[in-house]
């Protein structure tokens, strides 16, 4: 299963007198795939805040924890950090209803070693056109499948999205923004490890808004990193100077891959993730997709 990704739309440079003349003649054809930007568009991500409780040590079982945005702010991304417990299975990492924060559901299959879990929410002042969409969906026992969430007309997947599974027997292995130029979609791949026949809910959630509300939006990809059998590997992407990270997600073609943690670093200039290959066999690989925007 392939999750393609491309850079965001780019405006053609206008250099010198001939370039300006060409721009005046051709107009919007030089901006193919790029929404128009009004003169009053924001220049930075207003109200940028990384919210997250102190974290909790958890025993065996399945747990949900949430990071709530400050009053008046909305979540544009989120994730979680965990201890290096390779028994961790994350099933949900998604915005709370109405975008008021971020929730994470994870399972600890180790009866001896505790799991430290801390959710994060990246919050900003309200954005025009902000909404969260999801197509719904389900996976049959032992099925591997991907789903895409599409934004309403006149909005875009401006920062990213999340994934939601109704059962710990569904393991997400890949997610990210696909489709350039616009309209983008948010795609998630999941694998059911259920042994008994039946279906379990699984779906991506796209965070949508007016494209012009995310100034300096830029999508960055890390190099692909491999994890050998029964081994883990780390990925990290740093936003350019004067930019902050809005969301991060692991892209992979390997349906057996597990994402142990995925979260912002040091208040927002970077994003890091840890992947784990839980089987004896071929290496599994992934890469990190990060959305950056102008810092406040």
Short mmCIF file of N, CA and C in Angstrom, two decimals, residues 31-206:
data_model
loop_
_atom_site.label_atom_id
_atom_site.label_comp_id
_atom_site.label_asym_id
_atom_site.label_seq_id
_atom_site.Cartn_x
_atom_site.Cartn_y
_atom_site.Cartn_z
N UNK A 31 -0.23 30.65 -10.72
CA UNK A 31 -0.54 30.22 -9.36
C UNK A 31 -1.35 28.93 -9.37
N UNK A 32 -1.13 28.10 -10.40
CA UNK A 32 -1.92 26.88 -10.54
C UNK A 32 -1.88 26.05 -9.27
N UNK A 33 -3.04 25.66 -8.80
CA UNK A 33 -3.12 24.82 -7.61
C UNK A 33 -3.03 25.58 -6.31
N UNK A 34 -2.81 26.89 -6.34
CA UNK A 34 -2.65 27.68 -5.12
C UNK A 34 -3.87 28.56 -4.90
N UNK A 35 -4.51 28.47 -3.76
CA UNK A 35 -5.62 29.38 -3.46
C UNK A 35 -5.14 30.82 -3.41
N UNK A 36 -6.03 31.76 -3.75
CA UNK A 36 -5.66 33.16 -3.67
C UNK A 36 -5.50 33.58 -2.22
N UNK A 37 -4.60 34.52 -1.97
CA UNK A 37 -4.33 34.97 -0.61
C UNK A 37 -4.81 36.41 -0.46
N UNK A 38 -5.80 36.66 0.40
CA UNK A 38 -6.29 38.03 0.57
C UNK A 38 -5.25 38.91 1.25
N UNK A 39 -5.41 40.21 1.06
CA UNK A 39 -4.44 41.15 1.62
C UNK A 39 -4.44 41.14 3.14
N UNK A 40 -5.56 40.78 3.75
CA UNK A 40 -5.65 40.78 5.22
C UNK A 40 -5.36 39.41 5.82
N UNK A 41 -4.73 38.50 5.07
CA UNK A 41 -4.42 37.17 5.59
C UNK A 41 -3.42 37.29 6.74
N UNK A 42 -3.49 36.43 7.75
CA UNK A 42 -2.55 36.50 8.88
C UNK A 42 -1.13 36.18 8.42
N UNK A 43 -0.16 36.74 9.11
CA UNK A 43 1.25 36.51 8.75
C UNK A 43 1.90 35.46 9.64
N UNK A 44 1.28 35.13 10.78
CA UNK A 44 1.81 34.11 11.69
C UNK A 44 0.64 33.31 12.25
N UNK A 45 0.95 32.17 12.88
CA UNK A 45 -0.08 31.34 13.52
C UNK A 45 -0.41 31.95 14.89
N UNK A 46 -1.48 32.71 14.94
CA UNK A 46 -1.83 33.42 16.16
C UNK A 46 -2.26 32.45 17.26
N UNK A 47 -1.81 32.73 18.47
CA UNK A 47 -2.23 31.96 19.63
C UNK A 47 -1.60 30.59 19.75
N UNK A 48 -0.50 30.36 19.05
CA UNK A 48 0.14 29.03 19.02
C UNK A 48 0.52 28.58 20.43
N UNK A 49 0.07 27.38 20.81
CA UNK A 49 0.34 26.81 22.13
C UNK A 49 0.44 25.30 22.01
N UNK A 50 1.40 24.70 22.68
CA UNK A 50 1.48 23.24 22.79
C UNK A 50 0.98 22.86 24.17
N UNK A 51 -0.17 22.16 24.22
CA UNK A 51 -0.80 21.77 25.48
C UNK A 51 -0.55 20.30 25.75
N UNK A 52 -0.37 19.95 27.01
CA UNK A 52 -0.19 18.55 27.36
C UNK A 52 -0.08 18.38 28.86
N UNK A 53 -0.80 17.42 29.42
CA UNK A 53 -0.66 17.14 30.85
C UNK A 53 0.70 16.53 31.15
N UNK A 54 0.98 16.30 32.40
CA UNK A 54 2.30 15.79 32.79
C UNK A 54 2.54 14.36 32.33
N UNK A 55 1.51 13.61 32.00
CA UNK A 55 1.66 12.22 31.62
C UNK A 55 1.39 11.29 32.79
N UNK A 56 1.12 10.02 32.48
CA UNK A 56 0.72 9.05 33.49
C UNK A 56 1.39 7.71 33.25
N UNK A 57 1.79 7.04 34.34
CA UNK A 57 2.31 5.69 34.24
C UNK A 57 1.14 4.71 34.34
N UNK A 58 1.02 3.83 33.34
CA UNK A 58 -0.12 2.94 33.23
C UNK A 58 0.31 1.48 33.29
N UNK A 59 -0.53 0.65 33.87
CA UNK A 59 -0.29 -0.78 33.92
C UNK A 59 -0.82 -1.48 32.69
N UNK A 60 -0.98 -2.80 32.75
CA UNK A 60 -1.52 -3.52 31.61
C UNK A 60 -2.94 -3.08 31.30
N UNK A 61 -3.30 -3.09 30.02
CA UNK A 61 -4.65 -2.72 29.63
C UNK A 61 -4.67 -1.64 28.58
N UNK A 62 -5.84 -1.11 28.29
CA UNK A 62 -6.05 -0.07 27.29
C UNK A 62 -6.51 1.21 27.97
N UNK A 63 -5.91 2.34 27.60
CA UNK A 63 -6.18 3.60 28.28
C UNK A 63 -6.33 4.73 27.27
N UNK A 64 -7.15 5.72 27.60
CA UNK A 64 -7.30 6.93 26.79
C UNK A 64 -6.96 8.14 27.64
N UNK A 65 -6.11 9.01 27.10
CA UNK A 65 -5.74 10.26 27.76
C UNK A 65 -5.91 11.41 26.77
N UNK A 66 -6.22 12.59 27.28
CA UNK A 66 -6.46 13.74 26.41
C UNK A 66 -5.67 14.95 26.87
N UNK A 67 -5.28 15.77 25.90
CA UNK A 67 -4.71 17.10 26.15
C UNK A 67 -5.73 18.12 25.68
N UNK A 68 -6.14 19.01 26.54
CA UNK A 68 -7.21 19.97 26.23
C UNK A 68 -6.60 21.33 25.92
N UNK A 69 -7.06 21.95 24.84
CA UNK A 69 -6.59 23.28 24.47
C UNK A 69 -7.10 24.33 25.46
N UNK A 70 -6.35 25.42 25.65
CA UNK A 70 -6.87 26.53 26.46
C UNK A 70 -8.18 27.06 25.88
N UNK A 71 -8.97 27.65 26.72
CA UNK A 71 -10.27 28.18 26.28
C UNK A 71 -10.11 29.13 25.09
N UNK A 72 -10.95 28.96 24.10
CA UNK A 72 -10.93 29.83 22.94
C UNK A 72 -9.98 29.40 21.84
N UNK A 73 -9.26 28.29 22.02
CA UNK A 73 -8.33 27.82 21.00
C UNK A 73 -8.80 26.48 20.45
N UNK A 74 -8.28 26.12 19.26
CA UNK A 74 -8.65 24.88 18.58
C UNK A 74 -7.40 24.08 18.23
N UNK A 75 -7.55 22.76 18.24
CA UNK A 75 -6.42 21.87 17.93
C UNK A 75 -6.22 21.76 16.42
N UNK A 76 -4.99 21.95 15.98
CA UNK A 76 -4.64 21.74 14.58
C UNK A 76 -3.73 20.53 14.40
N UNK A 77 -3.33 19.91 15.49
CA UNK A 77 -2.49 18.72 15.43
C UNK A 77 -2.31 18.17 16.83
N UNK A 78 -1.68 17.01 16.90
CA UNK A 78 -1.43 16.42 18.20
C UNK A 78 -0.72 15.09 18.08
N UNK A 79 -0.36 14.54 19.24
CA UNK A 79 0.35 13.27 19.25
C UNK A 79 0.55 12.81 20.68
N UNK A 80 1.54 11.97 20.89
CA UNK A 80 1.79 11.40 22.21
C UNK A 80 3.23 10.95 22.35
N UNK A 81 3.71 11.01 23.57
CA UNK A 81 5.01 10.42 23.89
C UNK A 81 4.77 9.25 24.83
N UNK A 82 5.68 8.28 24.80
CA UNK A 82 5.54 7.11 25.66
C UNK A 82 6.92 6.64 26.08
N UNK A 83 6.95 5.81 27.12
CA UNK A 83 8.20 5.17 27.51
C UNK A 83 8.60 4.18 26.43
N UNK A 84 9.85 3.73 26.49
CA UNK A 84 10.34 2.80 25.47
C UNK A 84 9.84 1.39 25.78
N UNK A 85 8.53 1.27 25.83
CA UNK A 85 7.87 0.00 26.08
C UNK A 85 7.39 -0.52 24.73
N UNK A 86 8.07 -1.54 24.21
CA UNK A 86 7.77 -2.01 22.87
C UNK A 86 6.48 -2.83 22.82
N UNK A 87 5.82 -2.98 23.96
CA UNK A 87 4.50 -3.62 23.98
C UNK A 87 3.39 -2.60 23.71
N UNK A 88 3.75 -1.33 23.51
CA UNK A 88 2.77 -0.28 23.26
C UNK A 88 2.07 -0.50 21.91
N UNK A 89 0.74 -0.39 21.92
CA UNK A 89 -0.04 -0.41 20.68
C UNK A 89 -0.97 0.78 20.70
N UNK A 90 -0.74 1.75 19.83
CA UNK A 90 -1.60 2.92 19.74
C UNK A 90 -2.73 2.61 18.76
N UNK A 91 -3.97 2.93 19.14
CA UNK A 91 -5.09 2.70 18.24
C UNK A 91 -5.78 4.00 17.82
N UNK A 92 -5.71 5.03 18.64
CA UNK A 92 -6.34 6.31 18.30
C UNK A 92 -5.43 7.47 18.66
N UNK A 93 -5.29 8.40 17.74
CA UNK A 93 -4.63 9.67 17.98
C UNK A 93 -5.37 10.68 17.13
N UNK A 94 -6.26 11.46 17.75
CA UNK A 94 -7.22 12.25 16.97
C UNK A 94 -7.68 13.48 17.73
N UNK A 95 -8.20 14.49 17.00
CA UNK A 95 -8.76 15.65 17.68
C UNK A 95 -10.01 15.29 18.46
N UNK A 96 -10.19 15.95 19.60
CA UNK A 96 -11.43 15.82 20.36
C UNK A 96 -12.59 16.46 19.58
N UNK A 97 -13.83 16.07 19.86
CA UNK A 97 -14.96 16.69 19.17
C UNK A 97 -14.92 18.21 19.26
N UNK A 98 -15.15 18.84 18.12
CA UNK A 98 -15.13 20.29 18.07
C UNK A 98 -13.75 20.89 18.06
N UNK A 99 -12.70 20.04 18.06
CA UNK A 99 -11.34 20.54 18.03
C UNK A 99 -10.86 21.12 19.34
N UNK A 100 -11.46 20.73 20.46
CA UNK A 100 -11.10 21.34 21.74
C UNK A 100 -9.85 20.74 22.36
N UNK A 101 -9.20 19.81 21.67
CA UNK A 101 -7.97 19.20 22.18
C UNK A 101 -7.64 17.95 21.39
N UNK A 102 -6.84 17.07 22.00
CA UNK A 102 -6.37 15.86 21.31
C UNK A 102 -6.47 14.67 22.25
N UNK A 103 -6.90 13.53 21.73
CA UNK A 103 -7.03 12.33 22.54
C UNK A 103 -6.21 11.19 21.96
N UNK A 104 -5.68 10.36 22.84
CA UNK A 104 -4.86 9.21 22.44
C UNK A 104 -5.34 7.99 23.21
N UNK A 105 -5.50 6.87 22.50
CA UNK A 105 -5.82 5.59 23.12
C UNK A 105 -4.70 4.61 22.81
N UNK A 106 -4.13 4.02 23.84
CA UNK A 106 -3.02 3.08 23.67
C UNK A 106 -3.20 1.89 24.60
N UNK A 107 -2.62 0.77 24.19
CA UNK A 107 -2.68 -0.46 24.99
C UNK A 107 -1.28 -0.86 25.42
N UNK A 108 -1.19 -1.36 26.64
CA UNK A 108 0.05 -1.92 27.17
C UNK A 108 -0.15 -3.42 27.35
N UNK A 109 0.51 -4.20 26.50
CA UNK A 109 0.36 -5.66 26.55
C UNK A 109 1.37 -6.33 27.47
N UNK A 110 2.22 -5.52 28.12
CA UNK A 110 3.23 -6.08 29.00
C UNK A 110 2.68 -6.15 30.43
N UNK A 111 2.60 -7.35 31.02
CA UNK A 111 2.02 -7.47 32.37
C UNK A 111 2.95 -7.02 33.49
N UNK A 112 4.21 -6.73 33.15
CA UNK A 112 5.21 -6.40 34.18
C UNK A 112 5.65 -4.94 34.10
N UNK A 113 5.94 -4.48 32.90
CA UNK A 113 6.49 -3.14 32.71
C UNK A 113 5.37 -2.14 32.47
N UNK A 114 5.37 -1.05 33.22
CA UNK A 114 4.36 -0.01 33.05
C UNK A 114 4.60 0.81 31.79
N UNK A 115 3.56 1.48 31.35
CA UNK A 115 3.62 2.33 30.17
C UNK A 115 3.42 3.79 30.58
N UNK A 116 4.40 4.64 30.27
CA UNK A 116 4.24 6.08 30.49
C UNK A 116 3.64 6.67 29.23
N UNK A 117 2.54 7.39 29.37
CA UNK A 117 1.83 7.95 28.22
C UNK A 117 1.52 9.42 28.48
N UNK A 118 1.84 10.26 27.50
CA UNK A 118 1.55 11.69 27.61
C UNK A 118 1.00 12.20 26.27
N UNK A 119 -0.23 12.71 26.25
CA UNK A 119 -0.79 13.27 25.02
C UNK A 119 -0.38 14.74 24.84
N UNK A 120 -0.38 15.19 23.59
CA UNK A 120 -0.08 16.58 23.26
C UNK A 120 -1.15 17.10 22.30
N UNK A 121 -1.46 18.38 22.43
CA UNK A 121 -2.34 19.07 21.48
C UNK A 121 -1.66 20.35 21.04
N UNK A 122 -1.62 20.59 19.75
CA UNK A 122 -1.10 21.86 19.22
C UNK A 122 -2.31 22.74 18.92
N UNK A 123 -2.38 23.87 19.62
CA UNK A 123 -3.58 24.70 19.61
C UNK A 123 -3.27 26.10 19.06
N UNK A 124 -4.25 26.68 18.38
CA UNK A 124 -4.11 28.04 17.84
C UNK A 124 -5.43 28.77 18.00
N UNK A 125 -5.41 30.06 17.74
CA UNK A 125 -6.65 30.82 17.71
C UNK A 125 -7.56 30.29 16.60
N UNK A 126 -8.89 30.44 16.72
CA UNK A 126 -9.81 29.89 15.72
C UNK A 126 -9.45 30.30 14.29
N UNK A 127 -9.61 29.33 13.36
CA UNK A 127 -9.33 29.54 11.95
C UNK A 127 -10.63 29.59 11.16
N UNK A 128 -10.69 30.44 10.16
CA UNK A 128 -11.87 30.51 9.30
C UNK A 128 -12.07 29.17 8.59
N UNK A 129 -13.29 28.69 8.60
CA UNK A 129 -13.61 27.45 7.92
C UNK A 129 -13.21 26.19 8.68
N UNK A 130 -12.79 26.32 9.93
CA UNK A 130 -12.31 25.16 10.68
C UNK A 130 -13.41 24.12 10.84
N UNK A 131 -13.08 22.89 10.46
CA UNK A 131 -13.99 21.77 10.67
C UNK A 131 -13.18 20.48 10.67
N UNK A 132 -13.75 19.43 11.22
CA UNK A 132 -13.12 18.11 11.25
C UNK A 132 -14.02 17.15 10.50
N UNK A 133 -13.48 16.45 9.50
CA UNK A 133 -14.28 15.53 8.73
C UNK A 133 -13.72 14.12 8.83
N UNK A 134 -14.60 13.13 8.66
CA UNK A 134 -14.18 11.73 8.67
C UNK A 134 -15.17 10.93 7.83
N UNK A 135 -14.67 9.99 7.01
CA UNK A 135 -15.57 9.20 6.17
C UNK A 135 -16.18 8.00 6.89
N UNK A 136 -15.71 7.67 8.08
CA UNK A 136 -16.11 6.42 8.70
C UNK A 136 -15.46 5.26 7.97
N UNK A 137 -15.67 4.07 8.45
CA UNK A 137 -15.09 2.90 7.81
C UNK A 137 -14.86 1.80 8.82
N UNK A 138 -14.52 0.63 8.32
CA UNK A 138 -14.26 -0.50 9.20
C UNK A 138 -13.32 -1.48 8.53
N UNK A 139 -12.68 -2.30 9.34
CA UNK A 139 -11.78 -3.35 8.86
C UNK A 139 -12.31 -4.70 9.31
N UNK A 140 -12.29 -5.67 8.41
CA UNK A 140 -12.62 -7.03 8.75
C UNK A 140 -11.43 -7.70 9.41
N UNK A 141 -11.67 -8.81 10.07
CA UNK A 141 -10.60 -9.56 10.73
C UNK A 141 -9.45 -9.84 9.78
N UNK A 142 -8.22 -9.46 10.18
CA UNK A 142 -6.98 -9.68 9.44
C UNK A 142 -6.88 -8.85 8.15
N UNK A 143 -7.75 -7.85 8.01
CA UNK A 143 -7.74 -7.03 6.80
C UNK A 143 -6.77 -5.85 6.94
N UNK A 144 -6.13 -5.48 5.83
CA UNK A 144 -5.30 -4.28 5.73
C UNK A 144 -5.94 -3.36 4.70
N UNK A 145 -6.18 -2.10 5.09
CA UNK A 145 -6.90 -1.21 4.18
C UNK A 145 -6.59 0.24 4.53
N UNK A 146 -6.72 1.12 3.53
CA UNK A 146 -6.55 2.55 3.78
C UNK A 146 -7.85 3.29 3.47
N UNK A 147 -8.03 4.44 4.16
CA UNK A 147 -9.21 5.28 3.99
C UNK A 147 -8.74 6.72 3.84
N UNK A 148 -9.56 7.56 3.18
CA UNK A 148 -9.23 8.97 2.99
C UNK A 148 -10.36 9.86 3.48
N UNK A 149 -9.97 10.91 4.21
CA UNK A 149 -10.92 11.95 4.63
C UNK A 149 -10.74 13.16 3.73
N UNK A 150 -11.84 13.70 3.22
CA UNK A 150 -11.83 14.82 2.28
C UNK A 150 -12.50 16.02 2.94
N UNK A 151 -11.93 17.19 2.71
CA UNK A 151 -12.49 18.41 3.30
C UNK A 151 -13.65 18.96 2.47
N UNK A 152 -14.55 19.74 3.10
CA UNK A 152 -15.62 20.40 2.34
C UNK A 152 -15.04 21.37 1.32
N UNK A 153 -15.85 21.72 0.34
CA UNK A 153 -15.40 22.66 -0.69
C UNK A 153 -14.99 23.99 -0.05
N UNK A 154 -14.01 24.64 -0.65
CA UNK A 154 -13.46 25.91 -0.20
C UNK A 154 -12.62 25.79 1.07
N UNK A 155 -12.33 24.56 1.51
CA UNK A 155 -11.39 24.35 2.60
C UNK A 155 -10.39 23.29 2.17
N UNK A 156 -9.30 23.16 2.96
CA UNK A 156 -8.23 22.24 2.63
C UNK A 156 -7.75 21.53 3.90
N UNK A 157 -7.06 20.41 3.71
CA UNK A 157 -6.40 19.75 4.84
C UNK A 157 -5.17 20.59 5.17
N UNK A 158 -5.38 21.62 5.95
CA UNK A 158 -4.33 22.62 6.11
C UNK A 158 -3.20 22.19 7.04
N UNK A 159 -3.50 21.35 8.02
CA UNK A 159 -2.46 20.99 8.98
C UNK A 159 -2.24 19.48 9.09
N UNK A 160 -3.26 18.70 8.84
CA UNK A 160 -3.10 17.26 8.96
C UNK A 160 -4.39 16.64 9.45
N UNK A 161 -4.27 15.68 10.36
CA UNK A 161 -5.44 15.00 10.86
C UNK A 161 -5.08 13.93 11.87
N UNK A 162 -6.00 13.02 12.07
CA UNK A 162 -5.77 11.98 13.05
C UNK A 162 -6.35 10.66 12.59
N UNK A 163 -6.29 9.67 13.48
CA UNK A 163 -6.82 8.34 13.20
C UNK A 163 -7.59 7.86 14.42
N UNK A 164 -8.67 7.14 14.14
CA UNK A 164 -9.51 6.66 15.23
C UNK A 164 -9.87 5.21 14.97
N UNK A 165 -9.64 4.36 15.95
CA UNK A 165 -10.00 2.95 15.86
C UNK A 165 -10.91 2.59 17.03
N UNK A 166 -11.93 1.80 16.73
CA UNK A 166 -12.89 1.44 17.77
C UNK A 166 -12.40 0.31 18.65
N UNK A 167 -11.30 -0.32 18.26
CA UNK A 167 -10.81 -1.47 19.00
C UNK A 167 -9.29 -1.49 19.02
N UNK A 168 -8.72 -2.00 20.11
CA UNK A 168 -7.28 -2.17 20.19
C UNK A 168 -6.77 -3.25 19.27
N UNK A 169 -7.69 -3.98 18.61
CA UNK A 169 -7.28 -5.01 17.65
C UNK A 169 -7.05 -4.43 16.27
N UNK A 170 -7.22 -3.10 16.12
CA UNK A 170 -6.88 -2.41 14.88
C UNK A 170 -5.67 -1.52 15.14
N UNK A 171 -4.61 -1.73 14.37
CA UNK A 171 -3.37 -0.99 14.58
C UNK A 171 -3.09 -0.09 13.37
N UNK A 172 -3.08 1.22 13.54
CA UNK A 172 -2.69 2.12 12.44
C UNK A 172 -1.19 1.98 12.17
N UNK A 173 -0.81 1.97 10.92
CA UNK A 173 0.61 1.88 10.59
C UNK A 173 1.08 3.04 9.72
N UNK A 174 0.16 3.84 9.19
CA UNK A 174 0.57 4.94 8.31
C UNK A 174 -0.54 5.98 8.26
N UNK A 175 -0.15 7.25 8.17
CA UNK A 175 -1.11 8.33 7.98
C UNK A 175 -0.40 9.54 7.43
N UNK A 176 -1.13 10.42 6.76
CA UNK A 176 -0.53 11.65 6.26
C UNK A 176 -1.36 12.31 5.18
N UNK A 177 -0.95 13.53 4.81
CA UNK A 177 -1.61 14.30 3.75
C UNK A 177 -1.17 13.75 2.40
N UNK A 178 -2.12 13.54 1.51
CA UNK A 178 -1.81 13.11 0.15
C UNK A 178 -2.58 14.01 -0.82
N UNK A 179 -2.08 14.08 -2.06
CA UNK A 179 -2.78 14.82 -3.10
C UNK A 179 -2.34 16.25 -3.20
N UNK A 180 -1.49 16.53 -4.18
CA UNK A 180 -1.07 17.90 -4.45
C UNK A 180 -1.06 18.10 -5.96
N UNK A 181 -1.44 19.24 -6.53
CA UNK A 181 -1.97 20.38 -5.76
C UNK A 181 -3.35 20.07 -5.18
N UNK A 182 -3.89 21.07 -4.51
CA UNK A 182 -5.15 20.89 -3.81
C UNK A 182 -6.24 20.35 -4.77
N UNK A 183 -7.24 19.61 -4.29
CA UNK A 183 -7.52 19.42 -2.87
C UNK A 183 -6.75 18.25 -2.26
N UNK A 184 -6.19 18.46 -1.10
CA UNK A 184 -5.51 17.38 -0.40
C UNK A 184 -6.53 16.49 0.29
N UNK A 185 -6.07 15.28 0.65
CA UNK A 185 -6.87 14.38 1.48
C UNK A 185 -5.99 13.91 2.62
N UNK A 186 -6.62 13.40 3.67
CA UNK A 186 -5.85 12.81 4.76
C UNK A 186 -6.11 11.31 4.74
N UNK A 187 -5.03 10.55 4.53
CA UNK A 187 -5.15 9.11 4.36
C UNK A 187 -4.55 8.38 5.55
N UNK A 188 -5.21 7.29 5.96
CA UNK A 188 -4.72 6.46 7.06
C UNK A 188 -4.82 4.99 6.66
N UNK A 189 -3.77 4.23 6.99
CA UNK A 189 -3.78 2.81 6.77
C UNK A 189 -3.82 2.06 8.08
N UNK A 190 -4.66 1.03 8.14
CA UNK A 190 -4.79 0.26 9.37
C UNK A 190 -4.76 -1.23 9.09
N UNK A 191 -4.44 -1.99 10.12
CA UNK A 191 -4.38 -3.46 10.02
C UNK A 191 -5.14 -4.05 11.19
N UNK A 192 -6.05 -4.97 10.90
CA UNK A 192 -6.78 -5.67 11.95
C UNK A 192 -6.00 -6.92 12.35
N UNK A 193 -5.78 -7.08 13.66
CA UNK A 193 -5.09 -8.27 14.14
C UNK A 193 -6.09 -9.22 14.82
N UNK A 194 -7.39 -8.94 14.64
CA UNK A 194 -8.43 -9.78 15.25
C UNK A 194 -8.38 -11.19 14.67
N UNK A 195 -8.50 -12.17 15.52
CA UNK A 195 -8.47 -13.56 15.08
C UNK A 195 -9.86 -14.09 14.76
N UNK A 196 -10.88 -13.55 15.42
CA UNK A 196 -12.24 -14.01 15.18
C UNK A 196 -12.90 -13.18 14.09
N UNK A 197 -13.79 -13.77 13.31
CA UNK A 197 -14.49 -13.01 12.26
C UNK A 197 -15.27 -11.83 12.84
N UNK A 198 -15.35 -10.77 12.07
CA UNK A 198 -16.07 -9.57 12.51
C UNK A 198 -15.40 -8.33 11.98
N UNK A 199 -15.97 -7.19 12.27
CA UNK A 199 -15.43 -5.91 11.80
C UNK A 199 -15.19 -4.96 12.97
N UNK A 200 -14.23 -4.06 12.78
CA UNK A 200 -13.91 -3.04 13.78
C UNK A 200 -13.83 -1.69 13.09
N UNK A 201 -14.37 -0.66 13.73
CA UNK A 201 -14.35 0.67 13.15
C UNK A 201 -12.93 1.24 13.04
N UNK A 202 -12.66 1.91 11.93
CA UNK A 202 -11.36 2.56 11.73
C UNK A 202 -11.54 3.66 10.69
N UNK A 203 -11.00 4.85 10.96
CA UNK A 203 -11.17 5.96 10.02
C UNK A 203 -10.14 7.06 10.27
N UNK A 204 -9.77 7.78 9.21
CA UNK A 204 -8.98 9.00 9.38
C UNK A 204 -9.89 10.19 9.68
N UNK A 205 -9.32 11.23 10.29
CA UNK A 205 -10.03 12.48 10.50
C UNK A 205 -9.17 13.60 9.92
N UNK A 206 -9.75 14.42 9.07
CA UNK A 206 -9.02 15.53 8.46
C UNK A 206 -9.38 16.84 9.16
#
